[in-house]
JSON list of C-alpha atoms in Angstrom, two decimals:
[
{"chain": "I", "resi": 374, "resn": "MET", "atom": "CA", "xyz": [29.50, -15.44, -25.75]},
{"chain": "I", "resi": 375, "resn": "MET", "atom": "CA", "xyz": [27.11, -17.23, -27.60]},
{"chain": "I", "resi": 376, "resn": "THR", "atom": "CA", "xyz": [23.98, -19.30, -26.59]},
{"chain": "I", "resi": 377, "resn": "THR", "atom": "CA", "xyz": [24.49, -23.24, -28.17]},
{"chain": "I", "resi": 378, "resn": "LYS", "atom": "CA", "xyz": [21.85, -22.48, -31.06]},
{"chain": "I", "resi": 379, "resn": "VAL", "atom": "CA", "xyz": [24.07, -19.53, -32.31]},
{"chain": "I", "resi": 380, "resn": "ARG", "atom": "CA", "xyz": [27.01, -21.68, -31.65]},
{"chain": "I", "resi": 381, "resn": "ILE", "atom": "CA", "xyz": [25.78, -24.56, -34.07]},
{"chain": "I", "resi": 382, "resn": "VAL", "atom": "CA", "xyz": [24.78, -22.28, -36.70]},
{"chain": "I", "resi": 383, "resn": "VAL", "atom": "CA", "xyz": [28.31, -20.77, -36.59]},
{"chain": "I", "resi": 384, "resn": "LEU", "atom": "CA", "xyz": [29.91, -24.14, -37.06]},
{"chain": "I", "resi": 385, "resn": "LEU", "atom": "CA", "xyz": [27.60, -24.88, -39.77]},
{"chain": "I", "resi": 386, "resn": "LEU", "atom": "CA", "xyz": [28.84, -21.75, -41.66]},
{"chain": "I", "resi": 387, "resn": "ALA", "atom": "CA", "xyz": [32.23, -22.60, -40.73]},
{"chain": "I", "resi": 388, "resn": "LEU", "atom": "CA", "xyz": [32.09, -26.48, -41.88]},
{"chain": "I", "resi": 389, "resn": "LEU", "atom": "CA", "xyz": [30.82, -24.79, -45.26]},
{"chain": "I", "resi": 390, "resn": "LEU", "atom": "CA", "xyz": [33.55, -22.66, -45.42]},
{"chain": "I", "resi": 391, "resn": "LEU", "atom": "CA", "xyz": [35.87, -25.54, -44.56]},
{"chain": "I", "resi": 392, "resn": "ILE", "atom": "CA", "xyz": [34.59, -27.60, -47.40]},
{"chain": "I", "resi": 393, "resn": "TYR", "atom": "CA", "xyz": [35.11, -24.78, -49.85]},
{"chain": "I", "resi": 394, "resn": "ALA", "atom": "CA", "xyz": [38.64, -24.13, -48.88]},
{"chain": "I", "resi": 395, "resn": "ILE", "atom": "CA", "xyz": [39.47, -27.79, -49.12]},
{"chain": "I", "resi": 396, "resn": "TYR", "atom": "CA", "xyz": [37.96, -27.99, -52.55]},
{"chain": "I", "resi": 397, "resn": "ALA", "atom": "CA", "xyz": [39.84, -24.74, -53.56]},
{"chain": "I", "resi": 398, "resn": "HIS", "atom": "CA", "xyz": [42.83, -26.28, -52.15]},
{"chain": "I", "resi": 399, "resn": "VAL", "atom": "CA", "xyz": [43.50, -23.15, -49.81]},
{"chain": "I", "resi": 400, "resn": "TYR", "atom": "CA", "xyz": [45.44, -25.13, -46.86]},
{"chain": "I", "resi": 401, "resn": "GLN", "atom": "CA", "xyz": [46.26, -22.25, -44.42]},
{"chain": "I", "resi": 402, "resn": "SER", "atom": "CA", "xyz": [42.45, -21.48, -44.75]},
{"chain": "I", "resi": 403, "resn": "VAL", "atom": "CA", "xyz": [41.74, -24.73, -43.79]},
{"chain": "I", "resi": 404, "resn": "ALA", "atom": "CA", "xyz": [44.03, -24.79, -40.51]},
{"chain": "I", "resi": 405, "resn": "LEU", "atom": "CA", "xyz": [42.47, -21.40, -39.80]},
{"chain": "I", "resi": 406, "resn": "ILE", "atom": "CA", "xyz": [38.77, -22.70, -39.87]},
{"chain": "I", "resi": 407, "resn": "ILE", "atom": "CA", "xyz": [39.81, -25.57, -38.15]},
{"chain": "I", "resi": 408, "resn": "GLY", "atom": "CA", "xyz": [41.29, -23.83, -35.37]},
{"chain": "I", "resi": 409, "resn": "GLY", "atom": "CA", "xyz": [38.17, -21.53, -35.24]},
{"chain": "I", "resi": 410, "resn": "MET", "atom": "CA", "xyz": [36.03, -24.02, -34.78]},
{"chain": "I", "resi": 411, "resn": "GLY", "atom": "CA", "xyz": [38.09, -26.22, -32.37]},
{"chain": "I", "resi": 412, "resn": "TYR", "atom": "CA", "xyz": [37.82, -22.85, -30.15]},
{"chain": "I", "resi": 413, "resn": "LEU", "atom": "CA", "xyz": [34.50, -22.55, -30.60]},
{"chain": "I", "resi": 414, "resn": "ILE", "atom": "CA", "xyz": [33.85, -26.15, -29.18]},
{"chain": "I", "resi": 415, "resn": "TRP", "atom": "CA", "xyz": [36.17, -25.64, -26.70]},
{"chain": "I", "resi": 416, "resn": "SER", "atom": "CA", "xyz": [34.65, -22.35, -25.46]},
{"chain": "I", "resi": 417, "resn": "HIS", "atom": "CA", "xyz": [31.13, -23.62, -25.30]},
{"chain": "I", "resi": 418, "resn": "PHE", "atom": "CA", "xyz": [31.91, -26.24, -22.80]},
{"chain": "I", "resi": 419, "resn": "ARG", "atom": "CA", "xyz": [34.86, -24.02, -20.50]},
{"chain": "I", "resi": 420, "resn": "GLU", "atom": "CA", "xyz": [33.24, -20.43, -21.00]},
{"chain": "I", "resi": 421, "resn": "GLY", "atom": "CA", "xyz": [29.45, -21.55, -21.90]},
{"chain": "I", "resi": 422, "resn": "THR", "atom": "CA", "xyz": [26.60, -18.44, -21.05]},
{"chain": "I", "resi": 423, "resn": "VAL", "atom": "CA", "xyz": [27.93, -17.70, -18.07]},
{"chain": "I", "resi": 424, "resn": "PHE", "atom": "CA", "xyz": [28.91, -13.99, -19.33]},
{"chain": "I", "resi": 425, "resn": "LEU", "atom": "CA", "xyz": [25.59, -13.35, -21.24]},
{"chain": "I", "resi": 426, "resn": "ALA", "atom": "CA", "xyz": [23.44, -15.07, -17.92]},
{"chain": "I", "resi": 427, "resn": "SER", "atom": "CA", "xyz": [25.37, -12.68, -15.57]},
{"chain": "I", "resi": 428, "resn": "GLN", "atom": "CA", "xyz": [24.59, -9.73, -17.64]},
{"chain": "I", "resi": 429, "resn": "ALA", "atom": "CA", "xyz": [20.68, -10.67, -17.92]},
{"chain": "I", "resi": 430, "resn": "PHE", "atom": "CA", "xyz": [21.23, -11.28, -13.99]},
{"chain": "I", "resi": 431, "resn": "GLN", "atom": "CA", "xyz": [22.73, -7.67, -13.64]},
{"chain": "I", "resi": 432, "resn": "GLN", "atom": "CA", "xyz": [19.84, -6.13, -15.47]},
{"chain": "I", "resi": 433, "resn": "HIS", "atom": "CA", "xyz": [17.39, -8.01, -13.38]},
{"chain": "I", "resi": 434, "resn": "ASP", "atom": "CA", "xyz": [16.28, -10.04, -16.02]},
{"chain": "I", "resi": 435, "resn": "PHE", "atom": "CA", "xyz": [16.07, -13.23, -14.30]},
{"chain": "I", "resi": 436, "resn": "GLU", "atom": "CA", "xyz": [14.08, -15.53, -16.66]},
{"chain": "I", "resi": 437, "resn": "LYS", "atom": "CA", "xyz": [16.96, -14.55, -19.18]},
{"chain": "I", "resi": 438, "resn": "ALA", "atom": "CA", "xyz": [19.50, -15.47, -16.82]},
{"chain": "I", "resi": 439, "resn": "GLN", "atom": "CA", "xyz": [17.85, -18.61, -15.94]},
{"chain": "I", "resi": 440, "resn": "ARG", "atom": "CA", "xyz": [17.45, -19.31, -19.43]},
{"chain": "I", "resi": 441, "resn": "LEU", "atom": "CA", "xyz": [21.25, -18.84, -20.35]},
{"chain": "I", "resi": 442, "resn": "LEU", "atom": "CA", "xyz": [22.36, -21.07, -17.37]},
{"chain": "I", "resi": 443, "resn": "ALA", "atom": "CA", "xyz": [20.24, -23.60, -18.28]},
{"chain": "I", "resi": 444, "resn": "ASP", "atom": "CA", "xyz": [21.89, -23.64, -21.45]},
{"chain": "I", "resi": 445, "resn": "ILE", "atom": "CA", "xyz": [24.93, -24.88, -19.77]},
{"chain": "I", "resi": 446, "resn": "LYS", "atom": "CA", "xyz": [24.19, -28.85, -19.67]},
{"chain": "I", "resi": 447, "resn": "LYS", "atom": "CA", "xyz": [27.65, -29.88, -18.04]},
{"chain": "I", "resi": 448, "resn": "PRO", "atom": "CA", "xyz": [28.65, -26.86, -15.29]},
{"chain": "I", "resi": 449, "resn": "GLU", "atom": "CA", "xyz": [31.60, -29.23, -13.96]},
{"chain": "I", "resi": 450, "resn": "TYR", "atom": "CA", "xyz": [33.52, -28.43, -17.46]},
{"chain": "I", "resi": 451, "resn": "LEU", "atom": "CA", "xyz": [33.43, -24.72, -16.89]},
{"chain": "I", "resi": 452, "resn": "ARG", "atom": "CA", "xyz": [36.46, -23.03, -15.61]},
{"chain": "I", "resi": 453, "resn": "LYS", "atom": "CA", "xyz": [36.62, -22.30, -11.82]},
{"chain": "I", "resi": 454, "resn": "LYS", "atom": "CA", "xyz": [36.55, -18.58, -12.80]},
{"chain": "I", "resi": 455, "resn": "ARG", "atom": "CA", "xyz": [33.26, -19.06, -14.79]},
{"chain": "I", "resi": 456, "resn": "ARG", "atom": "CA", "xyz": [31.74, -21.73, -12.33]},
{"chain": "I", "resi": 457, "resn": "ASN", "atom": "CA", "xyz": [31.74, -19.62, -9.28]},
{"chain": "I", "resi": 458, "resn": "TYR", "atom": "CA", "xyz": [29.93, -17.00, -11.33]},
{"chain": "I", "resi": 459, "resn": "TYR", "atom": "CA", "xyz": [27.46, -19.66, -12.56]},
{"chain": "I", "resi": 460, "resn": "GLU", "atom": "CA", "xyz": [26.72, -21.31, -9.23]},
{"chain": "I", "resi": 461, "resn": "PHE", "atom": "CA", "xyz": [26.43, -18.12, -7.66]},
{"chain": "I", "resi": 462, "resn": "MET", "atom": "CA", "xyz": [23.64, -16.89, -9.94]},
{"chain": "I", "resi": 463, "resn": "SER", "atom": "CA", "xyz": [21.83, -20.43, -9.64]},
{"chain": "I", "resi": 464, "resn": "GLY", "atom": "CA", "xyz": [21.72, -20.01, -6.01]},
{"chain": "I", "resi": 465, "resn": "ASN", "atom": "CA", "xyz": [20.19, -16.70, -6.16]},
{"chain": "I", "resi": 466, "resn": "LEU", "atom": "CA", "xyz": [17.74, -17.63, -8.78]},
{"chain": "I", "resi": 467, "resn": "ALA", "atom": "CA", "xyz": [16.87, -20.57, -6.71]},
{"chain": "I", "resi": 468, "resn": "LEU", "atom": "CA", "xyz": [16.28, -18.52, -3.73]},
{"chain": "I", "resi": 469, "resn": "LYS", "atom": "CA", "xyz": [14.12, -16.27, -5.75]},
{"chain": "I", "resi": 470, "resn": "ALA", "atom": "CA", "xyz": [12.14, -19.17, -6.47]},
{"chain": "I", "resi": 471, "resn": "GLY", "atom": "CA", "xyz": [11.91, -20.38, -2.70]},
{"chain": "I", "resi": 472, "resn": "ASP", "atom": "CA", "xyz": [13.96, -23.23, -3.56]},
{"chain": "I", "resi": 473, "resn": "TYR", "atom": "CA", "xyz": [16.28, -23.63, -0.31]},
{"chain": "I", "resi": 474, "resn": "ASP", "atom": "CA", "xyz": [17.51, -27.01, -1.05]},
{"chain": "I", "resi": 475, "resn": "ALA", "atom": "CA", "xyz": [18.98, -26.18, -4.34]},
{"chain": "I", "resi": 476, "resn": "ALA", "atom": "CA", "xyz": [20.00, -22.64, -3.41]},
{"chain": "I", "resi": 477, "resn": "GLU", "atom": "CA", "xyz": [22.09, -23.95, -0.66]},
{"chain": "I", "resi": 478, "resn": "ARG", "atom": "CA", "xyz": [23.61, -26.38, -2.60]},
{"chain": "I", "resi": 479, "resn": "HIS", "atom": "CA", "xyz": [24.56, -24.01, -5.49]},
{"chain": "I", "resi": 480, "resn": "PHE", "atom": "CA", "xyz": [25.92, -21.71, -2.67]},
{"chain": "I", "resi": 481, "resn": "GLN", "atom": "CA", "xyz": [27.47, -24.79, -1.20]},
{"chain": "I", "resi": 482, "resn": "ILE", "atom": "CA", "xyz": [29.62, -25.57, -4.51]},
{"chain": "I", "resi": 483, "resn": "ALA", "atom": "CA", "xyz": [30.05, -21.36, -5.01]},
{"chain": "I", "resi": 484, "resn": "SER", "atom": "CA", "xyz": [31.83, -21.39, -1.26]},
{"chain": "I", "resi": 485, "resn": "ARG", "atom": "CA", "xyz": [34.66, -23.91, -2.20]},
{"chain": "I", "resi": 486, "resn": "LEU", "atom": "CA", "xyz": [35.64, -21.66, -5.62]},
{"chain": "I", "resi": 487, "resn": "PRO", "atom": "CA", "xyz": [37.93, -18.90, -6.06]},
{"chain": "I", "resi": 488, "resn": "PHE", "atom": "CA", "xyz": [36.54, -15.31, -6.31]},
{"chain": "I", "resi": 489, "resn": "ARG", "atom": "CA", "xyz": [38.25, -12.35, -6.99]},
{"chain": "I", "resi": 490, "resn": "ARG", "atom": "CA", "xyz": [37.71, -10.30, -3.89]},
{"chain": "I", "resi": 491, "resn": "PRO", "atom": "CA", "xyz": [36.82, -11.79, -0.16]},
{"chain": "I", "resi": 492, "resn": "ASN", "atom": "CA", "xyz": [33.75, -9.44, -0.19]},
{"chain": "I", "resi": 493, "resn": "ASP", "atom": "CA", "xyz": [32.39, -12.00, -3.03]},
{"chain": "I", "resi": 494, "resn": "LYS", "atom": "CA", "xyz": [33.23, -14.80, -0.99]},
{"chain": "I", "resi": 495, "resn": "ALA", "atom": "CA", "xyz": [31.48, -13.12, 2.24]},
{"chain": "I", "resi": 496, "resn": "ILE", "atom": "CA", "xyz": [28.36, -12.52, 0.56]},
{"chain": "I", "resi": 497, "resn": "ILE", "atom": "CA", "xyz": [28.06, -16.21, -0.58]},
{"chain": "I", "resi": 498, "resn": "LEU", "atom": "CA", "xyz": [28.65, -17.18, 3.12]},
{"chain": "I", "resi": 499, "resn": "VAL", "atom": "CA", "xyz": [25.44, -14.78, 3.91]},
{"chain": "I", "resi": 500, "resn": "ASN", "atom": "CA", "xyz": [23.56, -16.36, 1.87]},
{"chain": "I", "resi": 501, "resn": "LEU", "atom": "CA", "xyz": [24.19, -19.75, 3.33]},
{"chain": "I", "resi": 502, "resn": "ALA", "atom": "CA", "xyz": [23.69, -18.18, 6.85]},
{"chain": "I", "resi": 503, "resn": "ASN", "atom": "CA", "xyz": [20.63, -17.02, 5.67]},
{"chain": "I", "resi": 504, "resn": "ILE", "atom": "CA", "xyz": [19.43, -19.96, 4.35]},
{"chain": "I", "resi": 505, "resn": "ASN", "atom": "CA", "xyz": [20.20, -21.64, 7.18]},
{"chain": "I", "resi": 506, "resn": "LEU", "atom": "CA", "xyz": [18.82, -19.35, 9.70]},
{"chain": "I", "resi": 507, "resn": "HIS", "atom": "CA", "xyz": [15.44, -20.06, 7.60]},
{"chain": "I", "resi": 508, "resn": "LYS", "atom": "CA", "xyz": [15.81, -23.64, 8.27]},
{"chain": "I", "resi": 509, "resn": "LYS", "atom": "CA", "xyz": [16.50, -22.67, 12.15]},
{"chain": "I", "resi": 510, "resn": "ASP", "atom": "CA", "xyz": [19.96, -24.64, 12.12]},
{"chain": "I", "resi": 511, "resn": "TYR", "atom": "CA", "xyz": [21.47, -21.90, 14.38]},
{"chain": "I", "resi": 512, "resn": "GLU", "atom": "CA", "xyz": [24.94, -23.93, 14.80]},
{"chain": "I", "resi": 513, "resn": "ARG", "atom": "CA", "xyz": [25.81, -23.44, 10.98]},
{"chain": "I", "resi": 514, "resn": "VAL", "atom": "CA", "xyz": [24.58, -20.16, 10.76]},
{"chain": "I", "resi": 515, "resn": "ARG", "atom": "CA", "xyz": [27.26, -19.06, 13.55]},
{"chain": "I", "resi": 516, "resn": "ALA", "atom": "CA", "xyz": [29.53, -21.25, 11.60]},
{"chain": "I", "resi": 517, "resn": "TYR", "atom": "CA", "xyz": [29.44, -19.25, 8.14]},
{"chain": "I", "resi": 518, "resn": "ILE", "atom": "CA", "xyz": [29.33, -16.14, 10.16]},
{"chain": "I", "resi": 519, "resn": "ALA", "atom": "CA", "xyz": [32.49, -16.94, 11.79]},
{"chain": "I", "resi": 520, "resn": "VAL", "atom": "CA", "xyz": [34.01, -17.51, 8.37]},
{"chain": "I", "resi": 521, "resn": "ALA", "atom": "CA", "xyz": [32.72, -14.56, 6.96]},
{"chain": "I", "resi": 522, "resn": "ARG", "atom": "CA", "xyz": [33.85, -12.29, 9.59]},
{"chain": "I", "resi": 523, "resn": "LYS", "atom": "CA", "xyz": [37.36, -13.31, 9.08]},
{"chain": "I", "resi": 524, "resn": "LEU", "atom": "CA", "xyz": [37.01, -12.15, 5.48]},
{"chain": "I", "resi": 525, "resn": "GLU", "atom": "CA", "xyz": [37.72, -8.48, 4.22]},
{"chain": "I", "resi": 526, "resn": "VAL", "atom": "CA", "xyz": [33.93, -7.47, 3.50]},
{"chain": "I", "resi": 527, "resn": "THR", "atom": "CA", "xyz": [32.25, -3.63, 2.98]},
{"chain": "I", "resi": 528, "resn": "SER", "atom": "CA", "xyz": [30.26, -2.25, 5.31]},
{"chain": "I", "resi": 529, "resn": "ARG", "atom": "CA", "xyz": [26.98, -3.57, 4.05]},
{"chain": "I", "resi": 530, "resn": "ILE", "atom": "CA", "xyz": [28.12, -7.06, 4.26]},
{"chain": "I", "resi": 531, "resn": "ALA", "atom": "CA", "xyz": [29.59, -6.27, 8.18]},
{"chain": "I", "resi": 532, "resn": "GLN", "atom": "CA", "xyz": [25.59, -4.81, 8.65]},
{"chain": "I", "resi": 533, "resn": "ILE", "atom": "CA", "xyz": [24.27, -7.93, 7.42]},
{"chain": "I", "resi": 534, "resn": "ILE", "atom": "CA", "xyz": [26.30, -10.23, 9.16]},
{"chain": "I", "resi": 535, "resn": "ASN", "atom": "CA", "xyz": [25.37, -8.26, 12.26]},
{"chain": "I", "resi": 536, "resn": "LYS", "atom": "CA", "xyz": [21.76, -8.70, 11.42]},
{"chain": "I", "resi": 537, "resn": "ILE", "atom": "CA", "xyz": [21.76, -12.06, 10.97]},
{"chain": "I", "resi": 538, "resn": "GLU", "atom": "CA", "xyz": [23.71, -12.61, 13.87]},
{"chain": "I", "resi": 539, "resn": "ASN", "atom": "CA", "xyz": [20.91, -10.64, 16.00]},
{"chain": "I", "resi": 540, "resn": "GLU", "atom": "CA", "xyz": [18.67, -12.92, 14.66]},
{"chain": "I", "resi": 541, "resn": "ILE", "atom": "CA", "xyz": [19.79, -16.14, 15.96]},
{"chain": "I", "resi": 542, "resn": "PRO", "atom": "CA", "xyz": [17.44, -16.53, 19.11]},
{"chain": "I", "resi": 543, "resn": "LYS", "atom": "CA", "xyz": [19.52, -15.92, 22.44]},
{"chain": "I", "resi": 544, "resn": "ASP", "atom": "CA", "xyz": [18.50, -19.25, 23.96]},
{"chain": "I", "resi": 545, "resn": "GLN", "atom": "CA", "xyz": [20.09, -20.89, 20.77]},
{"chain": "I", "resi": 546, "resn": "SER", "atom": "CA", "xyz": [23.33, -19.47, 22.10]}
]
């Protein structure tokens, strides 16, 4: 739950503490400090700043969320349960910016990752259907809607699915 800059500062402080512990011959502390530094580095790659970005995203601070997601240089290293939210938020931010191709790419990746609830997966499929509706690729819209209908969804998502389905021109059936 730290940005890269904060992690570097903490690692530098831990390094100074490590040097002192070695100098003072306190080897149990040396082992703990090395373990803490290892965890900090591991969590940088596996956890990233996704949690902080999701908090900013929920508070509608999209600029901060974008900065925090940009702090993650290699999203493929994230755990699956972090990567799915990384891709979901990146897709939504790209959608807000009007970059439909980037949004579709992020939502495609997110659709292949596990989510806790089927409704979360349905939201991603609805976004993909909406993007393809904008691109007038009605065949793909129908495919995403069909998959979303098979999932357990809330009544709100079901209404959105019906609305998207109604927006497909009848001559495209």
